[in-house]
Amino acid sequence: MLFKVKQEGCYIRRGDKNNVERLKDTLIRKCTIDKIANINFLWYYINVMKIENIYDEEIVMDTIIFLEPVFAERIWGGRNLEKFNYDIPEGNIGEAWVIAAHENGSSLIKNGDLKGLTLKEAYEKRPELFTKKKYDKFPLLVKILDASDYLSVQVHPEDDYARVNENGELGKTECWYVLDAKENAELIYGHTAKTKEEFNRSIDEEKWDDLFIREKVKKGDFFYIPAGTLHAIGAGNLIYEVQQNSDTTYRVYDYDRTDKDGNKRELHIEKTKDVTMVPFEKVQLEQEVYEVGNIKVTQLAEERYFGVYKIEVSGEAELTKNDTGNLFTVLEGQGRIKVEDIVYDIKKGDSFILTTQCNDCLLDGEMLLIGSYDR
Ligand code: ZN
């Protein structure tokens, strides 16, 4: 017999200890009961009090939420996002916002009770489903970037600076996992100036070649870019990006490019000088790996705002949410995910959220995923 507290999307099977605990929590919240002393008491609430939202029917759960990305045309974009099974619009598409709840773009929920809402709307309605901590807005933003050309050389502010100067926006610390890179692909990561004066002078005199530090890139590389780091993704890179939920970018150099109407994009020289960390200090994160049965998990980052994990599956494997995050994208291969007895097909390009109502689940197939979570 299957029960459900409908609004909460929670269900229980007799004898399943995890679900009993979860239903207790739900009942305590819903019925404003102080606590449920024991299992008999729980059944008393369900059976005797006949709490009306409990049904013995097959149910739609909010344990896993699938998302439809939003796409953005960019001067530096291309057509490579088609490789992720996306039906992208015409033009140079630079960004797929695959897990997004920002006012400039929000992914659409494809299943469950929240189907049809944007992730931003869903988070406003039921934040406890998505994050254990309380935030004013959804904390992370996850994108796939197709850099067919260079992105502008840019920097992002810290939270405090963004709050004051950008209407309460968050700062932006981000990180990149390189999904694919052309031969000789590179990026700009950091600068050579030793002092603020030297940094400002190099910008005023446009000594870009001396100022920017360039690095070669290959598939599988990972870069952590704290707020205040000068950076640019180079041409020929396909990147999975996890970042704070912010859209604040200060451009310092844009290769003097113009759009189809002959306009250059705005630069933010003074703000760049304000927020760039000088001297530059490269952050190299330790990558811990653990392998259990058919799953190999590599910790890419476990930093101030987020944890990011690479998950390689070959066959059937248990996905332990606490070790890999709650936001996922399949980046290679295909297979299945089984959550609370329901099996979903998943393939390259699919993004999903395992909500706080989901415990562990099973993966099956040959896949590479990236998982992340807010910290
Ligand atoms: Zn950036």
Short mmCIF file of C-alpha atoms and ligand atoms in Angstrom, two decimals:
data_model
loop_
_atom_site.label_atom_id
_atom_site.label_comp_id
_atom_site.label_asym_id
_atom_site.label_seq_id
_atom_site.Cartn_x
_atom_site.Cartn_y
_atom_site.Cartn_z
CA MET A 1 0.00 0.00 0.00
CA LEU A 2 1.36 3.37 -1.03
CA PHE A 3 0.43 6.57 0.76
CA LYS A 4 1.08 10.11 -0.17
CA VAL A 5 0.87 13.49 1.42
CA LYS A 6 -0.19 15.11 -1.79
CA GLN A 7 1.00 18.69 -1.54
CA GLU A 8 4.35 17.58 -0.29
CA GLY A 9 4.81 14.96 -2.97
CA CYS A 10 5.94 12.53 -0.30
CA TYR A 11 4.99 8.86 -0.15
CA ILE A 12 5.50 5.93 2.12
CA ARG A 13 5.51 2.18 1.95
CA ARG A 14 4.89 0.24 5.14
CA GLY A 15 8.10 -0.93 6.69
CA ASP A 16 10.40 1.38 4.77
CA LYS A 17 12.33 3.13 7.50
CA ASN A 18 13.63 6.08 5.47
CA ASN A 19 10.21 6.86 4.13
CA VAL A 20 8.63 6.59 7.57
CA GLU A 21 11.07 9.20 8.84
CA ARG A 22 10.33 11.42 5.89
CA LEU A 23 6.59 11.13 6.30
CA LYS A 24 6.95 11.96 9.97
CA ASP A 25 8.79 15.15 9.01
CA THR A 26 6.13 16.02 6.48
CA LEU A 27 3.29 15.44 8.93
CA ILE A 28 5.02 17.49 11.60
CA ARG A 29 5.36 20.37 9.13
CA LYS A 30 1.92 20.08 7.59
CA CYS A 31 -0.14 19.43 10.68
CA THR A 32 1.96 21.58 12.99
CA ILE A 33 2.46 18.70 15.38
CA ASP A 34 5.43 19.09 17.72
CA LYS A 35 6.74 15.63 17.17
CA ILE A 36 5.60 12.14 16.33
CA ALA A 37 6.70 9.91 19.15
CA ASN A 38 6.60 6.54 17.45
CA ILE A 39 5.35 4.59 14.51
CA ASN A 40 1.97 3.81 16.09
CA PHE A 41 1.37 7.46 16.56
CA LEU A 42 2.21 7.99 12.91
CA TRP A 43 -0.37 5.45 11.79
CA TYR A 44 -2.83 7.04 14.18
CA TYR A 45 -2.43 10.33 12.34
CA ILE A 46 -2.76 8.68 8.96
CA ASN A 47 -5.56 6.20 9.66
CA VAL A 48 -7.61 7.58 12.53
CA MET A 49 -7.34 11.30 11.98
CA LYS A 50 -7.74 10.67 8.24
CA ILE A 51 -5.58 13.56 7.20
CA GLU A 52 -7.22 14.36 3.94
CA ASN A 53 -4.25 14.72 1.66
CA ILE A 54 -3.05 11.18 2.13
CA TYR A 55 -3.99 8.92 -0.74
CA ASP A 56 -3.32 5.31 -1.54
CA GLU A 57 -2.79 5.90 -5.22
CA GLU A 58 0.15 5.85 -7.58
CA ILE A 59 1.57 9.28 -7.48
CA VAL A 60 3.58 11.94 -9.18
CA MET A 61 6.51 12.69 -6.95
CA ASP A 62 8.81 15.62 -6.72
CA THR A 63 11.89 13.56 -6.02
CA ILE A 64 13.46 14.18 -9.41
CA ILE A 65 12.87 17.25 -11.54
CA PHE A 66 13.89 17.40 -15.21
CA LEU A 67 14.68 20.74 -16.80
CA GLU A 68 14.46 22.28 -20.26
CA PRO A 69 17.40 24.64 -20.91
CA VAL A 70 17.18 28.22 -22.16
CA PHE A 71 19.55 29.31 -24.92
CA ALA A 72 21.39 32.57 -25.48
CA GLU A 73 22.87 33.91 -28.72
CA ARG A 74 26.39 35.29 -28.26
CA ILE A 75 28.84 37.10 -30.51
CA TRP A 76 31.33 34.27 -29.76
CA GLY A 77 28.84 31.35 -29.95
CA GLY A 78 28.41 28.57 -32.53
CA ARG A 79 26.34 25.44 -33.25
CA ASN A 80 28.10 22.89 -31.03
CA LEU A 81 25.29 22.77 -28.48
CA GLU A 82 23.43 20.61 -31.00
CA LYS A 83 25.75 17.81 -29.87
CA PHE A 84 23.81 17.69 -26.59
CA ASN A 85 20.54 16.68 -28.27
CA TYR A 86 19.26 20.25 -28.00
CA ASP A 87 17.00 21.81 -30.56
CA ILE A 88 18.78 25.16 -30.53
CA PRO A 89 17.48 28.33 -32.19
CA GLU A 90 19.09 29.87 -35.31
CA GLY A 91 22.29 31.86 -35.00
CA ASN A 92 25.47 31.73 -32.98
CA ILE A 93 24.24 30.09 -29.81
CA GLY A 94 26.82 30.50 -27.08
CA GLU A 95 25.08 29.41 -23.93
CA ALA A 96 22.63 26.77 -22.76
CA TRP A 97 21.45 27.66 -19.26
CA VAL A 98 20.75 24.11 -18.22
CA ILE A 99 19.97 24.64 -14.52
CA ALA A 100 18.95 28.26 -14.23
CA ALA A 101 16.67 30.31 -12.00
CA HIS A 102 17.75 33.84 -12.86
CA GLU A 103 15.63 36.78 -13.98
CA ASN A 104 17.62 36.85 -17.24
CA GLY A 105 16.79 33.22 -17.96
CA SER A 106 15.17 30.33 -16.13
CA SER A 107 14.90 26.65 -17.09
CA LEU A 108 11.45 25.13 -17.46
CA ILE A 109 10.36 22.15 -15.32
CA LYS A 110 9.29 19.20 -17.49
CA ASN A 111 7.70 16.78 -14.99
CA GLY A 112 5.95 16.31 -11.66
CA ASP A 113 3.70 18.62 -9.69
CA LEU A 114 5.77 21.64 -10.67
CA LYS A 115 5.65 20.92 -14.42
CA GLY A 116 5.33 24.09 -16.50
CA LEU A 117 6.83 26.39 -13.90
CA THR A 118 10.24 27.92 -14.38
CA LEU A 119 12.84 26.85 -11.87
CA LYS A 120 12.80 30.42 -10.53
CA GLU A 121 9.04 30.24 -9.89
CA ALA A 122 9.36 26.78 -8.36
CA TYR A 123 12.11 27.93 -6.01
CA GLU A 124 10.03 30.90 -4.90
CA LYS A 125 7.12 28.58 -4.20
CA ARG A 126 8.91 25.67 -2.55
CA PRO A 127 12.51 26.52 -1.68
CA GLU A 128 12.73 23.66 0.84
CA LEU A 129 12.44 21.20 -2.04
CA PHE A 130 15.70 22.40 -3.56
CA THR A 131 18.10 23.59 -0.87
CA LYS A 132 18.67 22.69 2.75
CA LYS A 133 19.93 26.20 3.50
CA LYS A 134 17.69 29.22 3.08
CA TYR A 135 18.56 31.67 0.31
CA ASP A 136 16.82 34.74 -1.14
CA LYS A 137 17.11 33.09 -4.53
CA PHE A 138 18.27 29.80 -6.06
CA PRO A 139 21.99 29.76 -5.28
CA LEU A 140 23.64 28.31 -8.40
CA LEU A 141 23.53 28.70 -12.17
CA VAL A 142 24.77 25.93 -14.46
CA LYS A 143 25.54 26.43 -18.15
CA ILE A 144 27.12 24.75 -21.15
CA LEU A 145 29.18 27.23 -23.17
CA ASP A 146 30.12 26.85 -26.82
CA ALA A 147 33.02 29.22 -27.37
CA SER A 148 33.55 29.13 -31.11
CA ASP A 149 35.36 32.45 -30.72
CA TYR A 150 37.06 34.18 -27.77
CA LEU A 151 34.89 35.44 -24.92
CA SER A 152 35.69 38.93 -23.69
CA VAL A 153 38.43 39.25 -21.08
CA GLN A 154 36.44 39.81 -17.92
CA VAL A 155 36.21 39.68 -14.17
CA HIS A 156 33.34 39.21 -11.73
CA PRO A 157 32.84 40.99 -8.40
CA GLU A 158 32.54 39.56 -4.89
CA ASP A 159 29.10 39.51 -3.22
CA ASP A 160 29.65 42.71 -1.23
CA TYR A 161 30.69 44.76 -4.25
CA ALA A 162 27.85 43.38 -6.42
CA ARG A 163 25.23 44.02 -3.74
CA VAL A 164 26.17 47.71 -3.54
CA ASN A 165 26.98 48.37 -7.20
CA GLU A 166 24.66 45.99 -9.06
CA ASN A 167 21.27 46.38 -7.39
CA GLY A 168 21.59 43.57 -4.90
CA GLU A 169 22.98 41.02 -7.40
CA LEU A 170 25.25 38.25 -6.13
CA GLY A 171 28.94 38.20 -6.87
CA LYS A 172 30.20 35.49 -9.16
CA THR A 173 32.64 32.74 -8.41
CA GLU A 174 32.60 30.16 -11.18
CA CYS A 175 34.32 27.03 -12.39
CA TRP A 176 34.76 25.27 -15.71
CA TYR A 177 34.97 21.65 -16.69
CA VAL A 178 36.31 21.36 -20.26
CA LEU A 179 33.98 19.04 -22.21
CA ASP A 180 35.93 19.38 -25.42
CA ALA A 181 38.77 21.52 -26.73
CA LYS A 182 40.23 21.98 -30.20
CA GLU A 183 43.94 21.48 -30.64
CA ASN A 184 45.80 24.57 -29.38
CA ALA A 185 42.70 25.85 -27.61
CA GLU A 186 43.56 28.12 -24.72
CA LEU A 187 42.13 30.48 -22.20
CA ILE A 188 43.17 33.55 -20.27
CA TYR A 189 43.50 32.88 -16.58
CA GLY A 190 45.07 35.60 -14.44
CA HIS A 191 47.44 38.49 -15.15
CA THR A 192 51.07 39.42 -14.66
CA ALA A 193 50.79 42.72 -12.75
CA LYS A 194 52.42 42.77 -9.32
CA THR A 195 50.76 45.94 -8.02
CA LYS A 196 47.47 47.78 -8.53
CA GLU A 197 49.37 50.69 -10.19
CA GLU A 198 51.01 48.35 -12.67
CA PHE A 199 47.65 46.67 -13.37
CA ASN A 200 45.84 49.98 -13.95
CA ARG A 201 48.68 51.31 -16.15
CA SER A 202 48.70 48.17 -18.33
CA ILE A 203 44.97 48.58 -18.88
CA ASP A 204 45.22 52.31 -19.66
CA GLU A 205 48.04 51.62 -22.14
CA GLU A 206 46.22 48.55 -23.53
CA LYS A 207 49.25 46.29 -23.08
CA TRP A 208 47.08 43.21 -23.37
CA ASP A 209 49.71 40.73 -24.53
CA ASP A 210 51.96 41.55 -21.57
CA LEU A 211 49.13 41.60 -19.06
CA PHE A 212 47.12 38.44 -19.75
CA ILE A 213 48.32 34.97 -18.77
CA ARG A 214 47.35 32.35 -21.35
CA GLU A 215 46.99 28.65 -20.67
CA LYS A 216 46.61 25.67 -22.98
CA VAL A 217 43.42 23.67 -22.50
CA LYS A 218 42.51 20.07 -23.11
CA LYS A 219 39.40 17.96 -22.65
CA GLY A 220 38.84 17.04 -19.01
CA ASP A 221 40.66 20.06 -17.52
CA PHE A 222 39.03 21.88 -14.63
CA PHE A 223 39.47 25.53 -13.64
CA TYR A 224 38.27 27.27 -10.50
CA ILE A 225 37.73 31.00 -10.93
CA PRO A 226 37.04 32.88 -7.70
CA ALA A 227 35.48 36.36 -7.96
CA GLY A 228 38.24 38.87 -8.74
CA THR A 229 40.10 36.59 -11.18
CA LEU A 230 40.71 38.04 -14.64
CA HIS A 231 39.70 35.41 -17.24
CA ALA A 232 38.48 34.60 -20.72
CA ILE A 233 37.47 31.36 -22.39
CA GLY A 234 39.32 30.99 -25.67
CA ALA A 235 38.04 29.87 -29.07
CA GLY A 236 37.38 26.16 -29.60
CA ASN A 237 36.31 25.29 -26.06
CA LEU A 238 33.15 23.53 -24.99
CA ILE A 239 32.70 24.14 -21.27
CA TYR A 240 30.40 23.04 -18.46
CA GLU A 241 30.16 25.93 -16.03
CA VAL A 242 28.92 25.94 -12.44
CA GLN A 243 28.68 29.36 -10.87
CA GLN A 244 26.91 31.52 -8.34
CA ASN A 245 23.50 32.61 -9.59
CA SER A 246 24.62 35.95 -10.98
CA ASP A 247 24.84 37.60 -14.39
CA THR A 248 27.30 40.34 -13.50
CA THR A 249 30.33 40.58 -15.78
CA TYR A 250 32.87 43.38 -16.10
CA ARG A 251 34.55 43.36 -19.52
CA VAL A 252 37.99 44.89 -19.82
CA TYR A 253 38.83 43.88 -23.39
CA ASP A 254 36.64 42.57 -26.21
CA TYR A 255 39.09 42.32 -29.16
CA ASP A 256 37.49 45.48 -30.61
CA ARG A 257 34.71 43.29 -31.99
CA THR A 258 31.47 44.70 -33.32
CA ASP A 259 28.05 43.08 -33.65
CA LYS A 260 26.02 42.89 -36.88
CA ASP A 261 24.96 46.54 -36.41
CA GLY A 262 28.55 47.70 -36.01
CA ASN A 263 28.32 48.30 -32.28
CA LYS A 264 30.99 47.34 -29.78
CA ARG A 265 29.94 45.80 -26.49
CA GLU A 266 30.22 47.91 -23.38
CA LEU A 267 33.47 47.76 -21.38
CA HIS A 268 33.70 48.25 -17.61
CA ILE A 269 37.24 49.52 -17.10
CA GLU A 270 36.82 51.23 -13.73
CA LYS A 271 34.87 48.37 -12.19
CA THR A 272 37.49 45.93 -13.49
CA LYS A 273 40.18 47.96 -11.75
CA ASP A 274 38.09 47.98 -8.56
CA VAL A 275 37.46 44.26 -8.26
CA THR A 276 40.43 42.46 -9.84
CA MET A 277 42.65 40.65 -7.38
CA VAL A 278 46.26 41.93 -7.63
CA PRO A 279 48.64 40.16 -7.66
CA PHE A 280 46.95 37.15 -9.25
CA GLU A 281 47.18 33.92 -7.29
CA LYS A 282 46.36 30.73 -9.10
CA VAL A 283 44.10 28.32 -7.24
CA GLN A 284 44.87 24.69 -7.96
CA LEU A 285 42.38 22.37 -6.29
CA GLU A 286 43.13 18.84 -5.13
CA GLN A 287 41.11 16.25 -7.04
CA GLU A 288 40.11 13.36 -4.83
CA VAL A 289 38.82 10.23 -6.51
CA TYR A 290 36.81 7.38 -5.10
CA GLU A 291 35.59 4.33 -6.90
CA VAL A 292 32.93 1.95 -5.63
CA GLY A 293 31.78 -0.84 -7.94
CA ASN A 294 30.64 0.67 -11.24
CA ILE A 295 30.90 4.32 -10.25
CA LYS A 296 33.93 6.57 -10.15
CA VAL A 297 33.52 9.98 -8.54
CA THR A 298 36.12 12.73 -8.85
CA GLN A 299 35.80 15.71 -6.55
CA LEU A 300 36.55 18.71 -8.76
CA ALA A 301 35.72 21.43 -6.23
CA GLU A 302 34.50 21.68 -2.66
CA GLU A 303 34.82 25.41 -2.16
CA ARG A 304 33.10 28.43 -0.65
CA TYR A 305 29.93 28.47 -2.77
CA PHE A 306 29.70 25.05 -4.37
CA GLY A 307 30.85 21.48 -4.60
CA VAL A 308 31.36 19.96 -8.05
CA TYR A 309 31.81 16.28 -8.88
CA LYS A 310 32.58 14.31 -12.01
CA ILE A 311 30.65 11.02 -12.03
CA GLU A 312 31.60 8.19 -14.37
CA VAL A 313 29.22 5.24 -14.50
CA SER A 314 29.70 1.94 -16.27
CA GLY A 315 26.87 -0.47 -15.50
CA GLU A 316 24.57 -0.28 -12.49
CA ALA A 317 25.66 1.89 -9.61
CA GLU A 318 24.28 3.61 -6.56
CA LEU A 319 24.37 7.40 -6.62
CA THR A 320 24.84 8.73 -3.13
CA LYS A 321 23.47 12.25 -3.19
CA ASN A 322 25.44 13.49 -0.23
CA ASP A 323 28.66 12.74 -2.07
CA THR A 324 27.80 14.15 -5.48
CA GLY A 325 25.40 17.06 -5.14
CA ASN A 326 21.79 17.52 -6.20
CA LEU A 327 22.10 19.26 -9.61
CA PHE A 328 23.13 16.98 -12.47
CA THR A 329 23.73 17.03 -16.21
CA VAL A 330 24.49 14.00 -18.35
CA LEU A 331 27.44 15.06 -20.51
CA GLU A 332 28.28 11.83 -22.28
CA GLY A 333 26.42 8.60 -23.00
CA GLN A 334 22.99 7.47 -21.94
CA GLY A 335 21.26 5.21 -19.47
CA ARG A 336 18.65 5.21 -16.76
CA ILE A 337 18.08 6.63 -13.34
CA LYS A 338 15.87 4.87 -10.81
CA VAL A 339 14.41 7.05 -8.09
CA GLU A 340 12.00 5.60 -5.52
CA ASP A 341 11.09 2.67 -7.80
CA ILE A 342 10.48 4.77 -10.91
CA VAL A 343 12.91 4.44 -13.81
CA TYR A 344 13.65 7.38 -16.12
CA ASP A 345 15.68 7.24 -19.33
CA ILE A 346 18.44 9.83 -19.40
CA LYS A 347 20.84 10.85 -22.13
CA LYS A 348 23.55 13.35 -23.02
CA GLY A 349 22.27 16.88 -22.47
CA ASP A 350 19.62 16.03 -19.85
CA SER A 351 19.72 18.03 -16.63
CA PHE A 352 17.85 17.12 -13.48
CA ILE A 353 17.59 18.01 -9.83
CA LEU A 354 17.30 15.44 -7.07
CA THR A 355 15.15 17.23 -4.52
CA THR A 356 15.36 17.10 -0.74
CA GLN A 357 12.59 14.47 -0.90
CA CYS A 358 14.85 12.07 -2.75
CA ASN A 359 17.27 9.84 -0.95
CA ASP A 360 19.73 7.78 -2.90
CA CYS A 361 19.08 6.44 -6.35
CA LEU A 362 20.43 4.02 -8.90
CA LEU A 363 22.15 4.83 -12.17
CA ASP A 364 22.54 2.36 -14.98
CA GLY A 365 24.33 2.82 -18.28
CA GLU A 366 27.54 4.21 -19.71
CA MET A 367 27.60 7.86 -18.72
CA LEU A 368 29.58 10.86 -17.64
CA LEU A 369 27.67 13.27 -15.43
CA ILE A 370 28.61 16.34 -13.47
CA GLY A 371 26.91 16.88 -10.15
CA SER A 372 27.02 20.04 -8.09
CA TYR A 373 25.43 21.59 -5.02
CA ASP A 374 25.35 24.81 -3.06
CA ARG A 375 27.56 25.14 0.02
ZN ZN B 1 33.24 34.67 -16.35
#
